[in-house]
Short mmCIF file of C-alpha atoms and ligand atoms in Angstrom, two decimals:
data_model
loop_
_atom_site.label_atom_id
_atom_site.label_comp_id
_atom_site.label_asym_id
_atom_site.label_seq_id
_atom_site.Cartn_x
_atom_site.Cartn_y
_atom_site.Cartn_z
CA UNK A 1 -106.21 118.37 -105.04
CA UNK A 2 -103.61 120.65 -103.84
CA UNK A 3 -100.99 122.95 -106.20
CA UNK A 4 -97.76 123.29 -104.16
CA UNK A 5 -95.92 126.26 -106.49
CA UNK A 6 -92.01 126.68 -105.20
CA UNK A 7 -91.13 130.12 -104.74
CA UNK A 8 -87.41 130.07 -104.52
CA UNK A 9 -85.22 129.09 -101.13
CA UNK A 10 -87.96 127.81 -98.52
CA UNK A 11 -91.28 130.03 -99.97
CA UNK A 12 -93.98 127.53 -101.11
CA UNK A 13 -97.16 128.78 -101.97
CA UNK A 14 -99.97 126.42 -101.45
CA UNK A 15 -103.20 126.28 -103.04
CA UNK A 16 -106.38 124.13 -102.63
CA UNK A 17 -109.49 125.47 -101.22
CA UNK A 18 -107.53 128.33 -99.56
CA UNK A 19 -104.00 129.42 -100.28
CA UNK A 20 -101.42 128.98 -97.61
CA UNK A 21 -97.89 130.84 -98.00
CA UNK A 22 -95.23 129.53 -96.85
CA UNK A 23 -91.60 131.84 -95.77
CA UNK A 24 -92.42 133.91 -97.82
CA UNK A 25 -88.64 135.29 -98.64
CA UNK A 26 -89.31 137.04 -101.97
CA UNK A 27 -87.75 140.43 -102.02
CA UNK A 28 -83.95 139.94 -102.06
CA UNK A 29 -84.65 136.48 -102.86
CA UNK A 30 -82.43 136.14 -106.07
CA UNK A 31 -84.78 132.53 -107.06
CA UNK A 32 -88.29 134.32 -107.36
CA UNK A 33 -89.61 134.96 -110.13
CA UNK A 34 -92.66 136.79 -108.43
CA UNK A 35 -92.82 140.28 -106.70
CA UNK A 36 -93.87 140.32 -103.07
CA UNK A 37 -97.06 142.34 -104.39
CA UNK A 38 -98.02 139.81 -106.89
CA UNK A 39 -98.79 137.34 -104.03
CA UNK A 40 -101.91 136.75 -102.78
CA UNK A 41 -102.29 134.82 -99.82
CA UNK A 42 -105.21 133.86 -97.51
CA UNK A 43 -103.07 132.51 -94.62
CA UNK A 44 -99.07 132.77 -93.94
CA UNK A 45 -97.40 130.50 -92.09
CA UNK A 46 -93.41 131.44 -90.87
CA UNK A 47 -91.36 128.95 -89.64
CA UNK A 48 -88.48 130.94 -87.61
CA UNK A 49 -87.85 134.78 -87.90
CA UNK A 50 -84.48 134.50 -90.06
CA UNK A 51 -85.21 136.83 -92.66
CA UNK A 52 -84.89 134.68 -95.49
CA UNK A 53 -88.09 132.87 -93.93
CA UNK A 54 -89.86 135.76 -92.67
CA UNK A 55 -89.07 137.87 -95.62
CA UNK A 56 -92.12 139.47 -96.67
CA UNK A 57 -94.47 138.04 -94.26
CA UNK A 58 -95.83 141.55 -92.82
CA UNK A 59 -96.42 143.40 -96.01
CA UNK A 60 -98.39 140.24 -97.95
CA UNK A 61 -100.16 140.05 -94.67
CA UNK A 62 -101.28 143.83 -94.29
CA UNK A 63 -101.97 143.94 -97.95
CA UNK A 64 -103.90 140.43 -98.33
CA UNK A 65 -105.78 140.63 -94.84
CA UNK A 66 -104.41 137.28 -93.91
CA UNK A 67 -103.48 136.09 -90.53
CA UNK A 68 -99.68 134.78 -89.74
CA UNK A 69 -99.54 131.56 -87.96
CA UNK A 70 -96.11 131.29 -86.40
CA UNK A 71 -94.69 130.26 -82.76
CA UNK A 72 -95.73 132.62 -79.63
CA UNK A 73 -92.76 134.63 -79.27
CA UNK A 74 -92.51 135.66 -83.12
CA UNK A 75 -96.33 136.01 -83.03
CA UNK A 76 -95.58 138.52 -80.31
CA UNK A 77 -92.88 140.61 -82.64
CA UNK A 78 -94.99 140.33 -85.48
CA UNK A 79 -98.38 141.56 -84.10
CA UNK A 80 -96.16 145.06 -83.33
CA UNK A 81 -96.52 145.48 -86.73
CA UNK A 82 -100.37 145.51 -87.19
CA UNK A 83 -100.69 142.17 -88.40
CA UNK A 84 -103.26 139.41 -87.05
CA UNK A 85 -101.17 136.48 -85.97
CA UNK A 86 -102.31 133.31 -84.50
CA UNK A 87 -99.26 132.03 -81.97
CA UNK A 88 -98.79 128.91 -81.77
CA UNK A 89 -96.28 126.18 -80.29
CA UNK A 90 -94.08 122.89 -80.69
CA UNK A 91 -96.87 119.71 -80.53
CA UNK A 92 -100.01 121.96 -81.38
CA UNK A 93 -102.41 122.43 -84.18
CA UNK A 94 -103.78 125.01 -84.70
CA UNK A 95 -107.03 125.19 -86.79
CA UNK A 96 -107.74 128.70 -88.98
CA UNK A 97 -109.86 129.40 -91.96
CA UNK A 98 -110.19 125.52 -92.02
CA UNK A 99 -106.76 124.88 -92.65
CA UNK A 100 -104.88 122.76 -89.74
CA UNK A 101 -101.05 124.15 -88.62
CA UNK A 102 -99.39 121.46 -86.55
CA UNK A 103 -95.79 123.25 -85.38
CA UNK A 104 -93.22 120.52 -84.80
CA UNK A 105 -89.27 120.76 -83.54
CA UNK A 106 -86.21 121.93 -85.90
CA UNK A 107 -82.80 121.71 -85.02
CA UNK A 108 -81.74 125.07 -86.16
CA UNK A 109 -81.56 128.67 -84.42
CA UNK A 110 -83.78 131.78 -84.60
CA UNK A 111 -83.81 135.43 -83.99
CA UNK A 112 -85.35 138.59 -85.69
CA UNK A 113 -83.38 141.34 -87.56
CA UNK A 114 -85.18 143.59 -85.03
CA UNK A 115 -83.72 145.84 -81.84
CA UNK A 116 -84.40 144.49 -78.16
CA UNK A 117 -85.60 141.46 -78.66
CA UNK A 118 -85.21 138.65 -76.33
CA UNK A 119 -86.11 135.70 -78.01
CA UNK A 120 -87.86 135.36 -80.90
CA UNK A 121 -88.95 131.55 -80.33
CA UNK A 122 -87.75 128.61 -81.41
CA UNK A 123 -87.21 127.59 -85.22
CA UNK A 124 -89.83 124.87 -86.02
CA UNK A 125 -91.51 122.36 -88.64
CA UNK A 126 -95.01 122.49 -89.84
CA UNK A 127 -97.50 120.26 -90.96
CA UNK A 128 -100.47 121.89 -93.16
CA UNK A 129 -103.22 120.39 -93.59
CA UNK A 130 -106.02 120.67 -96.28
CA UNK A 131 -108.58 119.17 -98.12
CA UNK A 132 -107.19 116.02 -96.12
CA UNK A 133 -103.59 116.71 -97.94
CA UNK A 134 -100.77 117.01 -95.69
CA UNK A 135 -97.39 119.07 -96.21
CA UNK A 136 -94.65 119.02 -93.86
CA UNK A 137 -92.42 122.22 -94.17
CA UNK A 138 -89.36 120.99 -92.18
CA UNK A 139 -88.26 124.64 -91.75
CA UNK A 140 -84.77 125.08 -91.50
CA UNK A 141 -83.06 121.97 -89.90
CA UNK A 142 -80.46 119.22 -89.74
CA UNK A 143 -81.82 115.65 -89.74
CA UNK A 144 -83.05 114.69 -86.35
CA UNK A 145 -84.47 111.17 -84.93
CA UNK A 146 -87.55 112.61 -83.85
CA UNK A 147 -88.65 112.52 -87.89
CA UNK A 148 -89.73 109.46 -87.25
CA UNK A 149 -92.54 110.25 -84.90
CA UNK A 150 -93.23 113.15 -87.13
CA UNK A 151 -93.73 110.53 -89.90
CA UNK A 152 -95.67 107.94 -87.73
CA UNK A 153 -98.06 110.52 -86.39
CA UNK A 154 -98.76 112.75 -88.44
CA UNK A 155 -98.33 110.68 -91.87
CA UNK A 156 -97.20 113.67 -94.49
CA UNK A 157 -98.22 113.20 -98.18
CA UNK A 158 -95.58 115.66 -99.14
CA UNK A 159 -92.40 116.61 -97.49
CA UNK A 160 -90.30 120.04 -98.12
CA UNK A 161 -87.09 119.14 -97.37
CA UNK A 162 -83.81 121.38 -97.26
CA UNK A 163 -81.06 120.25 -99.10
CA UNK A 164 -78.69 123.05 -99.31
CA UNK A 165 -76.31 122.27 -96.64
CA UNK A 166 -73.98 125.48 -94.22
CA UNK A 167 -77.16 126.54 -92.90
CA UNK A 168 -79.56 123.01 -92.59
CA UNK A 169 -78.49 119.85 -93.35
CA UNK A 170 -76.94 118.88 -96.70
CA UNK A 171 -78.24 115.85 -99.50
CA UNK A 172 -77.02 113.11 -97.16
CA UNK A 173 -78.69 114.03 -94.03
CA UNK A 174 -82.11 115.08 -96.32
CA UNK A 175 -82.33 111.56 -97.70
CA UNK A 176 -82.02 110.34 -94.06
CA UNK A 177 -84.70 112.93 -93.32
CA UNK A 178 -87.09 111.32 -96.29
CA UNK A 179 -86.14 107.77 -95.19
CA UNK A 180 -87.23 108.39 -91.75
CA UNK A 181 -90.19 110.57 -91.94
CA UNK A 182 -91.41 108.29 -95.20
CA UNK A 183 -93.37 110.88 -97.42
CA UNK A 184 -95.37 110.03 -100.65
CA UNK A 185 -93.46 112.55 -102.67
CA UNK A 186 -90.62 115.14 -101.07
CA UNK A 187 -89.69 118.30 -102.66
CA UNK A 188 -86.09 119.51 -101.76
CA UNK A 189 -85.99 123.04 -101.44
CA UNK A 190 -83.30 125.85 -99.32
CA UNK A 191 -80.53 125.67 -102.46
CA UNK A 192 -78.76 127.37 -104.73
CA UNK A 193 -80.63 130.94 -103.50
CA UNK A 194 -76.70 131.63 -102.55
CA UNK A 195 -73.29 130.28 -103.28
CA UNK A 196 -72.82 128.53 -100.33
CA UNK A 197 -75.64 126.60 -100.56
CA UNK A 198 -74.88 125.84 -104.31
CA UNK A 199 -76.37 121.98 -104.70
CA UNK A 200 -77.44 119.76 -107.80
CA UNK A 201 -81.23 118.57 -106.51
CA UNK A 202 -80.60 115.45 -109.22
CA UNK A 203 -77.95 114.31 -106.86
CA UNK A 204 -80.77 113.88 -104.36
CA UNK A 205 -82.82 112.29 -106.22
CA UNK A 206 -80.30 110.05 -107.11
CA UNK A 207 -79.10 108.82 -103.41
CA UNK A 208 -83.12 108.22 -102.43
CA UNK A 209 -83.55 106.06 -105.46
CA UNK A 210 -79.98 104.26 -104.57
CA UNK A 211 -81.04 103.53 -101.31
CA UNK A 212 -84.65 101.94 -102.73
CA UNK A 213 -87.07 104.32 -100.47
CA UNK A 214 -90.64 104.45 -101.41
CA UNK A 215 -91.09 108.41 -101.96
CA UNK A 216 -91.15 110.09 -105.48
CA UNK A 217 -88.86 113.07 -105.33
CA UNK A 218 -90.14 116.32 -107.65
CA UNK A 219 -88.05 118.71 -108.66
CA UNK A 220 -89.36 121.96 -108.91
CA UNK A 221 -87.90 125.20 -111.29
CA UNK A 222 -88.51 128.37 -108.66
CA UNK A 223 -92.09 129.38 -109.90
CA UNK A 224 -93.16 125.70 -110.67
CA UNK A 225 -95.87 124.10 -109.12
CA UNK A 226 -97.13 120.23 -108.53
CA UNK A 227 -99.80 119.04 -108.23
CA UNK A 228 -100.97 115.77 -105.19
CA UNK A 229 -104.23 114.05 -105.42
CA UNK A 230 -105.20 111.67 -102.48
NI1 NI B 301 -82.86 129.97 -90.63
MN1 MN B 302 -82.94 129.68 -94.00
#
């Protein structure tokens, strides 16, 4: 069994036989009801380098002695800082503390609140998988094609799926997302952490039941968990 506890905006804290933080965005973050020093954390795994993903990614790392698993270029940045990071890339999987990180594509953008940098890598998608449960972090993203193969190869249990429109896609492009990667369960997340991306999650729910698709959607209070059995 895993415990997949929402943190606000895009942080997802997941537990099974390690615990695997997600974007960890938690100070500033007006949805979390944790502190950033609260969090304990075996392995972090950062999507893109916006700072509302990478929020507090190198502190929870220093202080929990966990390694960041994030794209090359990011890896690169974040290593700077004194932190162990495993870079990674689009199509991989990486395998650490016997939890698998598959990196996939996002249609989005990325840089790094951070002076002379070049690039800080492409935004990206991943898959984590323990104890034989997968979650699929879509990262920041619109709805691409591509979901498809996402959902034929890799086969998520769970999907976290942005919902908040302006910066990702909004409800209608999600439940396209959900339709095409075909998820047992998806969990929106990315709304109402600002007033632009002010959404109702119900009204989600609602158009993937209206158009008869086969995944359960939860929604999750920030600090909530849920919990998937195979
Ligand atoms: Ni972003
Ligand atoms: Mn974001």
């Amino acid at each position: 069994m895993v415990e997949i506890r929402w943190l606000g905006h895009a942080a997802f804290l997941i537990e099974g036989s390690k615990r695997v933080l997600i974007d960890p965005f938690i100070t500033g973050n007006p949805l979390s009801p944790f502190k950033a020093e609260e969090i304990k954390a075996d392995l972090i795994v950062v999507t893109h380098g916006h700072g509302d993903h990478l929020g507090d990614t190198v502190e929870i790392a220093k202080k929990n002695d966990a390694p960041v698993v994030c794209i090359h270029e990011l890896s690169r940045i974040i290593a700077k800082k004194g932190v162990e990071t495993v870079g990674m890339n689009i199509g991989g999987t990486a395998e650490v503390d016997g939890v698998k990180v598959t990196m996939v594509k996002a249609e989005h953008s990325a840089d790094v609140e951070e002076e002379s940098i070049i690039s800080a890598g492409d935004p990206t998608g991943v898959i984590v998988d323990m104890d034989g449960v997968k979650v699929y972090h879509t990262g920041d993203t619109d709805v691409f094609y591509d979901m498809k193969l996402i959902g034929e190869i890799h086969k998520p249990d769970i999907m976290l799926v942005p919902i908040g429109d302006w910066y990702t896609m909004g409800i209608v492009g999600a439940v396209k997302a959900v339709e095409l990667v075909s998820p047992k369960v998806a969990i929106p997340m990315h709304y109402n952490t600002f007033p632009v991306i002010e959404k109702n999650p119900e009204d989600f729910k609602k158009a993937v039941e209206e158009r008869g698709l086969n995944t359960e959607i939860v929604i999750l209070k920030p600090g909530e968990s849920y919990n998937f059995k195979i």
